[in-house]
Coordinates of C-alpha atoms and ligand atoms in Angstrom, one line a residue:
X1195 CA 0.0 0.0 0.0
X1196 CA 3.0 2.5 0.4
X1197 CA 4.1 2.6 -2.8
X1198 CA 0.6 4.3 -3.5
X1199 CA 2.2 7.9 -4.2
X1200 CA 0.2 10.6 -5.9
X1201 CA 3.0 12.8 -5.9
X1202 CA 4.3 11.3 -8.7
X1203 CA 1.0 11.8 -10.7
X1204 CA -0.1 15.2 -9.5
X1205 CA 3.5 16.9 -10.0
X1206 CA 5.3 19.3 -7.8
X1207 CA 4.4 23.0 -7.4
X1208 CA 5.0 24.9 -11.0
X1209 CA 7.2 27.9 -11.2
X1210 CA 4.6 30.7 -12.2
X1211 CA 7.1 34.1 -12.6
X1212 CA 8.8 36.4 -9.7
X1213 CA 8.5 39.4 -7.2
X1214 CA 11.0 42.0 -7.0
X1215 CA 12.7 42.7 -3.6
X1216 CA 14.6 46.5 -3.6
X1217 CA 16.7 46.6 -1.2
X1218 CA 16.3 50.9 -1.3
X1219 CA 19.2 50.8 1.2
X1220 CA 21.7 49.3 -1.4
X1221 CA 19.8 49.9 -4.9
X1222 CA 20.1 45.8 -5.2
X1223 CA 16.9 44.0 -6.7
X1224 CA 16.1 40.1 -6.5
X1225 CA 14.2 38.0 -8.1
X1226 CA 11.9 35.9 -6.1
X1227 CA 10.1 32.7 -7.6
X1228 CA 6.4 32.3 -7.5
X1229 CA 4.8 28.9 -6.9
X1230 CA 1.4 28.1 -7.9
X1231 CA 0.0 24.8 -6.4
X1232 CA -3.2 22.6 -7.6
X1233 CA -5.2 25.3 -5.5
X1234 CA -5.3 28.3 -3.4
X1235 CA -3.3 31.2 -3.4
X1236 CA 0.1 31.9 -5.1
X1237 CA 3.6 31.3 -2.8
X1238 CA 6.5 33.6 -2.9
X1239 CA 9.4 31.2 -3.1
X1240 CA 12.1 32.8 0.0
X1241 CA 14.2 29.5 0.7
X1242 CA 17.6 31.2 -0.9
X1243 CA 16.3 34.7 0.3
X1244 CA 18.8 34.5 2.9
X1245 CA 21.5 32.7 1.2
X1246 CA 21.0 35.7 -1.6
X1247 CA 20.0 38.9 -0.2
X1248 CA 21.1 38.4 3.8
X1249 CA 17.5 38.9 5.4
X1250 CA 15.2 36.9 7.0
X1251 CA 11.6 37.1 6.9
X1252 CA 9.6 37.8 10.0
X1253 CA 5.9 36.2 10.8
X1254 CA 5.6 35.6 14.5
X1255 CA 2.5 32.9 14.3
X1256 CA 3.4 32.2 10.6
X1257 CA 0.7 34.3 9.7
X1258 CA 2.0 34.6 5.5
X1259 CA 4.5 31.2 5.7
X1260 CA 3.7 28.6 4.4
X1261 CA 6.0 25.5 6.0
X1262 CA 5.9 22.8 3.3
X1263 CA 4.0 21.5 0.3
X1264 CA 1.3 19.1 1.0
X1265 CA -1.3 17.1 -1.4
X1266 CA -3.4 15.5 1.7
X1267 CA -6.1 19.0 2.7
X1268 CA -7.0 21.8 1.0
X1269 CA -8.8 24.2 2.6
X1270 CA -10.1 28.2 1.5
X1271 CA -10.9 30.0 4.4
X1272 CA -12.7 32.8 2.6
X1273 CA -15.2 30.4 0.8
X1274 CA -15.2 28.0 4.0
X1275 CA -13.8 24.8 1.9
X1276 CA -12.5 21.7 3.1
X1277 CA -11.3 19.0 1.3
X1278 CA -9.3 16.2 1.6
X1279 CA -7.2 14.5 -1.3
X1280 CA -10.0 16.2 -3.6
X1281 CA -13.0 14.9 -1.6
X1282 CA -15.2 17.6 -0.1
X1283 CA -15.9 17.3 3.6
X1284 CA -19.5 17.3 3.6
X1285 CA -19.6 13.8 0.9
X1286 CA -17.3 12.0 3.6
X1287 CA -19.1 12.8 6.6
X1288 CA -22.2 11.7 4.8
X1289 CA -20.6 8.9 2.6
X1290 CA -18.0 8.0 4.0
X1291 CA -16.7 6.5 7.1
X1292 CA -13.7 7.2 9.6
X1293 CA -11.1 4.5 8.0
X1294 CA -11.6 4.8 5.0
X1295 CA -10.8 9.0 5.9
X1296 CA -7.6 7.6 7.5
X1297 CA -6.9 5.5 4.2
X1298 CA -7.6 8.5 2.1
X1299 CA -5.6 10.6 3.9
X1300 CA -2.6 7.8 4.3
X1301 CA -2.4 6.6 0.9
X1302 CA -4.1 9.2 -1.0
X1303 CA -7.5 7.7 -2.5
X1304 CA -10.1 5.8 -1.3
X1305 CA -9.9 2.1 -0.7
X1306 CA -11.7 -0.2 -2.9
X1307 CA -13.9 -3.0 -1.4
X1308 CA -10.8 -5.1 -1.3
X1309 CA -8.5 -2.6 0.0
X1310 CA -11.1 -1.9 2.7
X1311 CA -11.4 -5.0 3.9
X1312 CA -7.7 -5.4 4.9
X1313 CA -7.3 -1.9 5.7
X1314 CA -9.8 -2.6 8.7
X1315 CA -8.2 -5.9 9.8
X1316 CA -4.7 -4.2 9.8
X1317 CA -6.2 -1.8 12.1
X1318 CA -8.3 -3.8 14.0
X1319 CA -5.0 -5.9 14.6
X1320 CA -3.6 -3.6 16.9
X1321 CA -6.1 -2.2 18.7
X1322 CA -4.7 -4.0 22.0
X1323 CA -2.2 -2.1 24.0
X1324 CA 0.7 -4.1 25.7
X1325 CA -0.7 -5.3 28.9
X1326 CA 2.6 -3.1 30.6
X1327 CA 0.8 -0.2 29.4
X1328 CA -1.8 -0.2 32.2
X1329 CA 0.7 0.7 34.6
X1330 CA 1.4 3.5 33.7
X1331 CA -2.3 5.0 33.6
X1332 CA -2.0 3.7 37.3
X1333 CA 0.6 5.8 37.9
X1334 CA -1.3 9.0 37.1
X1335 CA -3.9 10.5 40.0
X1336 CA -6.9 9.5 39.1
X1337 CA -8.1 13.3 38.3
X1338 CA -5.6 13.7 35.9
X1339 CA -7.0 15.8 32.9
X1340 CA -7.3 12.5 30.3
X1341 CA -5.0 14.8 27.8
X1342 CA -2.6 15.0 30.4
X1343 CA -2.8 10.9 30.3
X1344 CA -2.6 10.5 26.9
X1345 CA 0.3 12.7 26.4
X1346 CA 2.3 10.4 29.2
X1347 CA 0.7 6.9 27.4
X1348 CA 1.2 8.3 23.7
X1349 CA 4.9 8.9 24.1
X1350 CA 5.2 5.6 26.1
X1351 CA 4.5 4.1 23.4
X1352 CA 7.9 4.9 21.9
X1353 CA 9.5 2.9 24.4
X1354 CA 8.0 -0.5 23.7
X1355 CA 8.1 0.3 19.7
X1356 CA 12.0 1.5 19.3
X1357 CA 11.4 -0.1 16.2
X1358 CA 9.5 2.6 14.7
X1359 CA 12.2 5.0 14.9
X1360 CA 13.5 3.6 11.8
X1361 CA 11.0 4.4 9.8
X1362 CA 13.2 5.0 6.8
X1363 CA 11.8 1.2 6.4
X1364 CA 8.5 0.8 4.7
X1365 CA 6.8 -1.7 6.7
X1366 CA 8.1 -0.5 10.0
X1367 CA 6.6 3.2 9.2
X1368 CA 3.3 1.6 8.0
X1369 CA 3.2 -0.7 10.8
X1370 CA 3.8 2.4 12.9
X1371 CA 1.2 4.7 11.5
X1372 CA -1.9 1.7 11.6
X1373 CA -0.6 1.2 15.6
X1374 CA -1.4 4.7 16.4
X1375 CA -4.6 4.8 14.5
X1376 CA -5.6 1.3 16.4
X1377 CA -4.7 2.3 19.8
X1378 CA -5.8 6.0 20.0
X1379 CA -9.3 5.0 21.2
X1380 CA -7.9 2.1 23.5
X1381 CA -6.0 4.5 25.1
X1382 CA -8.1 7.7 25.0
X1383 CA -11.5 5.0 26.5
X1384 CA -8.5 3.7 29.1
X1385 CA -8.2 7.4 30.5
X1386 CA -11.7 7.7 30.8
X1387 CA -11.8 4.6 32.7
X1388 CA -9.6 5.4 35.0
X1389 CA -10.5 8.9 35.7
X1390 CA -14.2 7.4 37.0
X1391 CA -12.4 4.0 38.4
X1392 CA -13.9 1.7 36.5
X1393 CA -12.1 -1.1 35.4
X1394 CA -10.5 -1.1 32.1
X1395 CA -12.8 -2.8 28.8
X1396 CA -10.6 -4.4 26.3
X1397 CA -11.4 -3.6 22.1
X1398 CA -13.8 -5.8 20.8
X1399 CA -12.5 -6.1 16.8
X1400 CA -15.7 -7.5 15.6
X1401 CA -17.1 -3.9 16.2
X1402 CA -17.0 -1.0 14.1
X1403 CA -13.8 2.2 14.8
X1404 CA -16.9 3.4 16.5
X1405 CA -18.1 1.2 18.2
X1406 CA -15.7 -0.2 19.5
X1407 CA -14.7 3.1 21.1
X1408 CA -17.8 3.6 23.0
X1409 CA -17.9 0.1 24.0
X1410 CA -14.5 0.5 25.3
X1411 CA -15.9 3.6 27.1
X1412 CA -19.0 3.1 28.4
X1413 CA -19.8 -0.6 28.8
X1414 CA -18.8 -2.3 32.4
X1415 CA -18.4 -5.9 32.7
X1416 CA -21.2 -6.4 34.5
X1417 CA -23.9 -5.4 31.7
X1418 CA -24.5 -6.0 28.2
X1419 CA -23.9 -2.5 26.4
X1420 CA -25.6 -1.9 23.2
X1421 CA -25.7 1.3 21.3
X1422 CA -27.8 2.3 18.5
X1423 CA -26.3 2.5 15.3
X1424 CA -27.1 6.1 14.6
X1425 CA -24.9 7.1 17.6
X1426 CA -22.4 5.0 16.2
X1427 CA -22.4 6.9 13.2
X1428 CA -22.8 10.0 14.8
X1429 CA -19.5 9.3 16.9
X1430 CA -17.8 8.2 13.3
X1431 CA -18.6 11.2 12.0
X1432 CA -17.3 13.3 14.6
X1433 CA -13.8 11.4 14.1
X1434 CA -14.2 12.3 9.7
X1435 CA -14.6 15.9 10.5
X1436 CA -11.7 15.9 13.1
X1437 CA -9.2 13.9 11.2
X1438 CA -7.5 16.3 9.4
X1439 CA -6.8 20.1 8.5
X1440 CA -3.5 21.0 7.3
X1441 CA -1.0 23.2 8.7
X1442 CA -2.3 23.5 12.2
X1443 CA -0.8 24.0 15.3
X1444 CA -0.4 20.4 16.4
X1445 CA -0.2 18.8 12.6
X1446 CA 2.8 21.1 12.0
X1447 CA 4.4 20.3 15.6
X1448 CA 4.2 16.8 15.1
X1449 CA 6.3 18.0 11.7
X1450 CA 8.7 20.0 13.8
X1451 CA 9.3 16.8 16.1
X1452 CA 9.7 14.7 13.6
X1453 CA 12.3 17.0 11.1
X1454 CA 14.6 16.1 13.4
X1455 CA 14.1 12.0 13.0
X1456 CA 12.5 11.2 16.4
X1457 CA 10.0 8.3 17.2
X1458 CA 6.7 8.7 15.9
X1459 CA 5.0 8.3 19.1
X1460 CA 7.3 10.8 20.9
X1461 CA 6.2 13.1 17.9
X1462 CA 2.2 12.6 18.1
X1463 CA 2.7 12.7 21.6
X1464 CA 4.1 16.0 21.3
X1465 CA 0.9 16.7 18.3
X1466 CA -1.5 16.0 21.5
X1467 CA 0.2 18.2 23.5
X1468 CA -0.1 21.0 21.5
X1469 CA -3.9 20.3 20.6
X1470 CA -4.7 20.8 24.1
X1471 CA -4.8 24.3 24.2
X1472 CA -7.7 26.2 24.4
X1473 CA -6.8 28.1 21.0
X1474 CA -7.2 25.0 19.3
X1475 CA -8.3 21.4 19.9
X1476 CA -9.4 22.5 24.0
X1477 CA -11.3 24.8 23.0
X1478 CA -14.2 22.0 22.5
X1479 CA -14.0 22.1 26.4
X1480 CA -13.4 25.4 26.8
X1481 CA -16.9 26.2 25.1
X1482 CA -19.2 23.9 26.8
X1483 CA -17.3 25.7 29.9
X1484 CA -18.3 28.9 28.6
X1485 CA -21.7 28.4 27.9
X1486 CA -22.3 26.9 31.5
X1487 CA -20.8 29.7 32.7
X1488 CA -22.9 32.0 30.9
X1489 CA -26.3 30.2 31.8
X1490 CA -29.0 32.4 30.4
X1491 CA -29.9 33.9 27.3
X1492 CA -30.3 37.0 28.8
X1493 CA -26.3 36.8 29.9
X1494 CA -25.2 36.6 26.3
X1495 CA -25.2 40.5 25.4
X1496 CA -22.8 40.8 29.0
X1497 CA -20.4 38.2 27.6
X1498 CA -20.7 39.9 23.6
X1499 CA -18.9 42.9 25.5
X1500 CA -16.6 41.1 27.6
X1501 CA -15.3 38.9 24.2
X1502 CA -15.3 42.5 22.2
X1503 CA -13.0 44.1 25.4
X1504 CA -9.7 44.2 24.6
X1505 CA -8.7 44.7 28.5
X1506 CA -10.7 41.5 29.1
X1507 CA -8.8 38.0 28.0
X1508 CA -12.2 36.6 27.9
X1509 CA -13.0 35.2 23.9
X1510 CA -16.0 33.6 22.7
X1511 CA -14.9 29.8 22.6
X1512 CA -15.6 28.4 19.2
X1513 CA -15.4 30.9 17.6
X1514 CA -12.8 32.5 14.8
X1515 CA -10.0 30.7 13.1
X1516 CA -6.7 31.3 11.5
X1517 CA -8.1 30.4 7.9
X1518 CA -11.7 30.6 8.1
X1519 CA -13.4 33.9 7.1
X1520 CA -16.5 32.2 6.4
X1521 CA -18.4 29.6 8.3
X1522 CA -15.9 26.3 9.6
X1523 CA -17.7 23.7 6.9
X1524 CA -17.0 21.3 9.7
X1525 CA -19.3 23.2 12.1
X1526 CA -22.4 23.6 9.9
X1527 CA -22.5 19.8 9.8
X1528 CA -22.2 19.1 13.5
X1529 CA -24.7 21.3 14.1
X1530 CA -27.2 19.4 12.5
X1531 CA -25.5 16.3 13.9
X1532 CA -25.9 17.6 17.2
X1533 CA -30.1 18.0 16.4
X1534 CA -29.9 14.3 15.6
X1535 CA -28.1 13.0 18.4
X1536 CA -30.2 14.8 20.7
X1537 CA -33.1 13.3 19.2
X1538 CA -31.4 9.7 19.3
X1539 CA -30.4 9.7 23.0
X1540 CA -34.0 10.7 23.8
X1541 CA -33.2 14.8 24.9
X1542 CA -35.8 16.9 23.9
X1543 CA -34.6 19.9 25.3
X1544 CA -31.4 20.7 25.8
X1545 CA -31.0 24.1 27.0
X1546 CA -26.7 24.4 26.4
X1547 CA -27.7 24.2 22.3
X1548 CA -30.6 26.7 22.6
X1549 CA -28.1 29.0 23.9
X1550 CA -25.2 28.5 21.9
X1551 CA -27.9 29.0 18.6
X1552 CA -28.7 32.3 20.5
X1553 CA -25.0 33.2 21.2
X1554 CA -24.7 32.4 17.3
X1555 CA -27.4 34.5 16.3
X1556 CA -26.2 37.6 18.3
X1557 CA -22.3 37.2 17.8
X1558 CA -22.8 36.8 13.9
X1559 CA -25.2 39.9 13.3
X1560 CA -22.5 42.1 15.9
X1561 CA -20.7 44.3 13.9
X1562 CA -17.2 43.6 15.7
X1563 CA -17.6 40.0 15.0
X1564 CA -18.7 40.8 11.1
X1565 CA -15.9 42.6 10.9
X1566 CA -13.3 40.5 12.3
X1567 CA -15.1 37.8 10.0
X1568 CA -15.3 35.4 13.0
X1569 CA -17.7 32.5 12.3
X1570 CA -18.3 29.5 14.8
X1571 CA -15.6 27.0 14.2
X1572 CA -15.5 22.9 15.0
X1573 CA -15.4 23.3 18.4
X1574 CA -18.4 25.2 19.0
X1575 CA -20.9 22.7 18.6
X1576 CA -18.9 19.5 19.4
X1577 CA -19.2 19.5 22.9
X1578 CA -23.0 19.9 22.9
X1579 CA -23.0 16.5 21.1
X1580 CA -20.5 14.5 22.9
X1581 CA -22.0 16.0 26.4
X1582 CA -25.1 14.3 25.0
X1583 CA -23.4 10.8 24.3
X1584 CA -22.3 11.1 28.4
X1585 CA -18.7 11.8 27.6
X1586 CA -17.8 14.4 30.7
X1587 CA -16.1 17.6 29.1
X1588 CA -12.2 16.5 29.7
X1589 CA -12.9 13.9 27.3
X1590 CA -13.9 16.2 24.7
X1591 CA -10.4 17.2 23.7
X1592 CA -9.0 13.4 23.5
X1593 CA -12.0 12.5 21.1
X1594 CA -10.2 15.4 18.7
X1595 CA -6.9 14.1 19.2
X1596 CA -8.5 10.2 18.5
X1597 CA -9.6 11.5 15.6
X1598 CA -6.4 13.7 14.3
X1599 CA -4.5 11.1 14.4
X1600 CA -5.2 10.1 11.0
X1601 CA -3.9 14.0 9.7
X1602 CA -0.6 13.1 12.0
X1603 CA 0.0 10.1 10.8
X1604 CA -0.6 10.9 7.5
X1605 CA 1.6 14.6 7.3
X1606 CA 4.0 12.3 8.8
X1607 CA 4.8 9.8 6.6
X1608 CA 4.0 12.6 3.9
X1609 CA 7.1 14.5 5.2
X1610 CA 8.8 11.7 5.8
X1611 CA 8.7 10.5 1.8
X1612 CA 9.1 14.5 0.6
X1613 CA 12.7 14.8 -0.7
X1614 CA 13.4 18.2 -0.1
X1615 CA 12.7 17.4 3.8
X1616 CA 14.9 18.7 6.5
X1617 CA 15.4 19.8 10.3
X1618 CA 12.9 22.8 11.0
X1619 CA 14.8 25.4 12.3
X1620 CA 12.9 28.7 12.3
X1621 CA 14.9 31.8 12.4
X1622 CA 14.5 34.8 15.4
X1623 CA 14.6 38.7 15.5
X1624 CA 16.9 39.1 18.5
X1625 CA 15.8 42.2 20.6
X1626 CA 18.0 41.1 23.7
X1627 CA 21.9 42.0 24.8
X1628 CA 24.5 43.0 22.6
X1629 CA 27.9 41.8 23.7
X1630 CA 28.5 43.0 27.0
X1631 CA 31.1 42.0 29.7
X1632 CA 31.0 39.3 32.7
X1633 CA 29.8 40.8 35.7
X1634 CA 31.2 39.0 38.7
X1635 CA 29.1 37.9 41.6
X1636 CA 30.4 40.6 43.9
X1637 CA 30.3 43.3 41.8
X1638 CA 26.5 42.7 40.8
X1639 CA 23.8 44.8 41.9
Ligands
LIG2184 N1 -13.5 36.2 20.5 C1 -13.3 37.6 20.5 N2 -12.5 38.1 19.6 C2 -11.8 37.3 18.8 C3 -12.0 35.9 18.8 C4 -12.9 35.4 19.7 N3 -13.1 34.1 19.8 N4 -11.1 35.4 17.9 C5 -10.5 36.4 17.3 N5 -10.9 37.6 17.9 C6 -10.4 38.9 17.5 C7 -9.0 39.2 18.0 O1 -9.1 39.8 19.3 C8 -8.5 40.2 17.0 O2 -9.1 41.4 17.2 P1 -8.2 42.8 16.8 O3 -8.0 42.7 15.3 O4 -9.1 43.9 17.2 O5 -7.0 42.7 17.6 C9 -9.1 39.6 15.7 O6 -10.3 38.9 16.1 C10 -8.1 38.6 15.0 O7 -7.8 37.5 15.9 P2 -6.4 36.9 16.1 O8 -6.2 36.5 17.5 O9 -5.4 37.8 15.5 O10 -6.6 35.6 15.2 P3 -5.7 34.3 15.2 O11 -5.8 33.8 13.8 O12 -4.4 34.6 15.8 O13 -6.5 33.3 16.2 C11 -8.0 31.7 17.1 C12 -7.3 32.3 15.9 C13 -8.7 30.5 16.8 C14 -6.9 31.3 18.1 C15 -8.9 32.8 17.8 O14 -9.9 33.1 16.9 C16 -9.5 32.3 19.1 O15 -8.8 32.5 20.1 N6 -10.7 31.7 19.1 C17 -11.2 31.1 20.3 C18 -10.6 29.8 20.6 C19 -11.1 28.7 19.6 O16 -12.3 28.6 19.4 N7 -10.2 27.9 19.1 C20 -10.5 26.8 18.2 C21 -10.0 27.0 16.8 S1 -10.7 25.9 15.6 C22 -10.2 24.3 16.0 C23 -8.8 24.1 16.2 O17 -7.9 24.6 15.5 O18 -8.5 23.3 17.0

């Protein structure tokens, strides 16, 4: 299945003219290439700008830089698209189901029936963890945030697979990437278990991803657990429209990590470390947080002013995004997930989604939010829905990193194979010290 390669067939970025730089200091002019991909907008070439010209570019955040060239997600922010190898977002969350995502994303089309079928017993392989491994949750309190916990289990993971450092080898970095697809739910349904002290449920492989996953998380031993196949689907479809989106703060740390030829588990583990701030993958938490904490309806309009204060570091959670100007695709189809898992687990009211619709409503029609183009993002309406399956709100963010590992993996193994790869090493505008002499203890002040 590795030697599936689309790069070959869709071609590398294509040269498409130059920017001048003047220098006005020195009268000098350079010519900069411009790179046109498949999609989306052009890219000024500055990899010998140094090398040619002495300066550095500057983009704290990497607002304007782009950090490699990828064929797995497109995404336009100012149209709210999302697509993955080709394939819009909204035909695989209703087509299409979570592994065949991961293979999409992994080998760069969908599987055929065949292909299916051994993708999903290659996954379903692994899904145990090494019976070690339950030690280590033991050795965590038992209200340990269940990021915290998979951060500590993810990385461990590197210790019983040295293997996978040489991943160089074929089978050893495809072996690698189907483990950590397997075992993300094992070991994100093991920290829930352990945070309510309940004894761990093993994978069950003759259940679906899904499945499997809630049966690892919410059956006991002592009952028969059954769960309707609509919320099975629902959960599925929470992992399609989690398992990728480019660039992002954790996809591209999980780069960083890995530029410099570390273990894949040390690198995702450093991936779920970064999702778990509240700019990004915690904010799924930090909305359902929010929204309790507001309460009311009539609260909203006191909370609209706090989020548009800029001497208040309160924001509205869920709300606004690097690259979406429009409407987060992703979001528009959880919310109407969210009306039908409601309606499947038997909730007829549920008074959190009235008043994130109503926080919607106001935010969107507020001219500081129209201006700033901020539009409800995947995180604003997730939490509704998983608070609805009975996950409690820690588990929210491990349910986005279950289901973006399937992006890490996959702009892994994508860097990995790229030719041109090499150590990220970002560059710095020091402000600090020039040279200055050593002051000795006794003459300090
Ligand atoms: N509430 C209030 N004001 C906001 C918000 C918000 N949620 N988001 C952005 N702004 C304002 C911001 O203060 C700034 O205003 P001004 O131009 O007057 O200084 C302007 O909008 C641009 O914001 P920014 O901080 O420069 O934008 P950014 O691209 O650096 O940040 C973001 C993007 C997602 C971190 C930010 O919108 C945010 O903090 N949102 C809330 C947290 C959140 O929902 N995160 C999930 C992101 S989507 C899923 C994921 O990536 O995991």
């Amino acid at each position: 299945m590795d030697t599936v390669d689309t790069r070959a067939t869709l071609g590398d970025p294509s040269k498409c003219g130059h920017v001048t730089l003047i220098d006005h200091a020195t009268g000098k002019q350079y010519d900069l290439p411009v790179l046109q991909g498949s999609e989306g907008p052009k890219v000024i070439d500055v990899q010998r700008l140094y090398r040619d010209t002495g300066y550095f570019t500057y983009d704290p955040g990497y607002t304007s830089t782009g950090s490699c060239d990828s064929q797995i997600t497109f995404l336009d922010g100012e149209k709210g698209i999302l697509r993955h190898r080709g394939y819009a977002i909204e035909d695989l969350a209703e087509h299409s189901d979570y592994l065949e995502v991961c293979h999409l994303l992994l080998y760069g089309e969908l599987p055929n029936a065949g292909q299916k079928a051994e993708f999903e017993h290659d996954i379903t392989y692994h899904t145990m963890l090494h019976e070690q491994l339950q030690y280590f949750y033991r050795g965590f309190r038992r209200d340990a945030h269940p990021m915290a916990v998979m951060v500590g289990v993810v990385g461990a993971l590197s210790a019983f697979y040295p293997d996978s450092t040489d991943f160089h080898d074929v089978q050893k970095r495809r072996l690698a990437t189907h483990q950590l697809i397997a075992k993300m739910p094992t070991i994100a349904a093991m920290a829930y278990k352990y945070s309510v002290g309940q004894p761990f449920v093993y994978p069950r492989n003759d259940l679906s991803y899904a499945g499997n996953f809630l049966h690892m998380t919410f059956s006991v031993p002592s009952e028969d657990y059954k769960i309707s196949p609509a919320l099975v689907r629902a959960m599925d479809r929470i992992f399609i429209l989690h398992a990728d989106h480019e660039q992002n703060a954790s996809t591209s740390t999980v780069r960083m990590a890995s530029s410099s030829g570390a273990n894949p588990f040390a690198c995702i583990a450093a991936g779920i470390a970064s999702l778990w701030g509240p700019a990004h993958g915690g904010a799924n938490q930090a909305v359902l947080t929010m929204l309790q904490e507001i309460g009311t309806k009539d609260h909203i309009p006191e909370f609209i002013k706090r989020a548009k204060d800029k001497n208040d570091p309160f924001r509205l959670m869920g709300f606004g995004h690097r690259v979406y100007k429009n409407y987060d695709p992703r979001a528009t189809i959880l919310r109407t997930s969210t009306h039908e898992v409601l309606e499947e687990v038997g909730i007829k009211d549920e008074p959190l989604l009235d008043l994130a619709m109503e926080l919607e409503k106001i935010a969107l029609e507020d001219e500081y939010f129209v201006e700033r183009k901020l539009f409800p993002n995947v995180d604003f309406y997730s939490g509704i829905t998983l608070k609805a399956f009975g996950f409690p709100t820690s588990m929210f963010t491990p349910i986005f990193a279950l289901g973006r590992t399937a992006g890490w993996v996959s702009q892994w193994k994508e860097m990995i194979k790229d030719p041109q790869q090499k150590i990220d090493r970002p560059r710095q505008l020091y402000t600090g010290h020039q040279a200055r002499p050593y002051v000795h203890l006794d003459q300090r002040l």
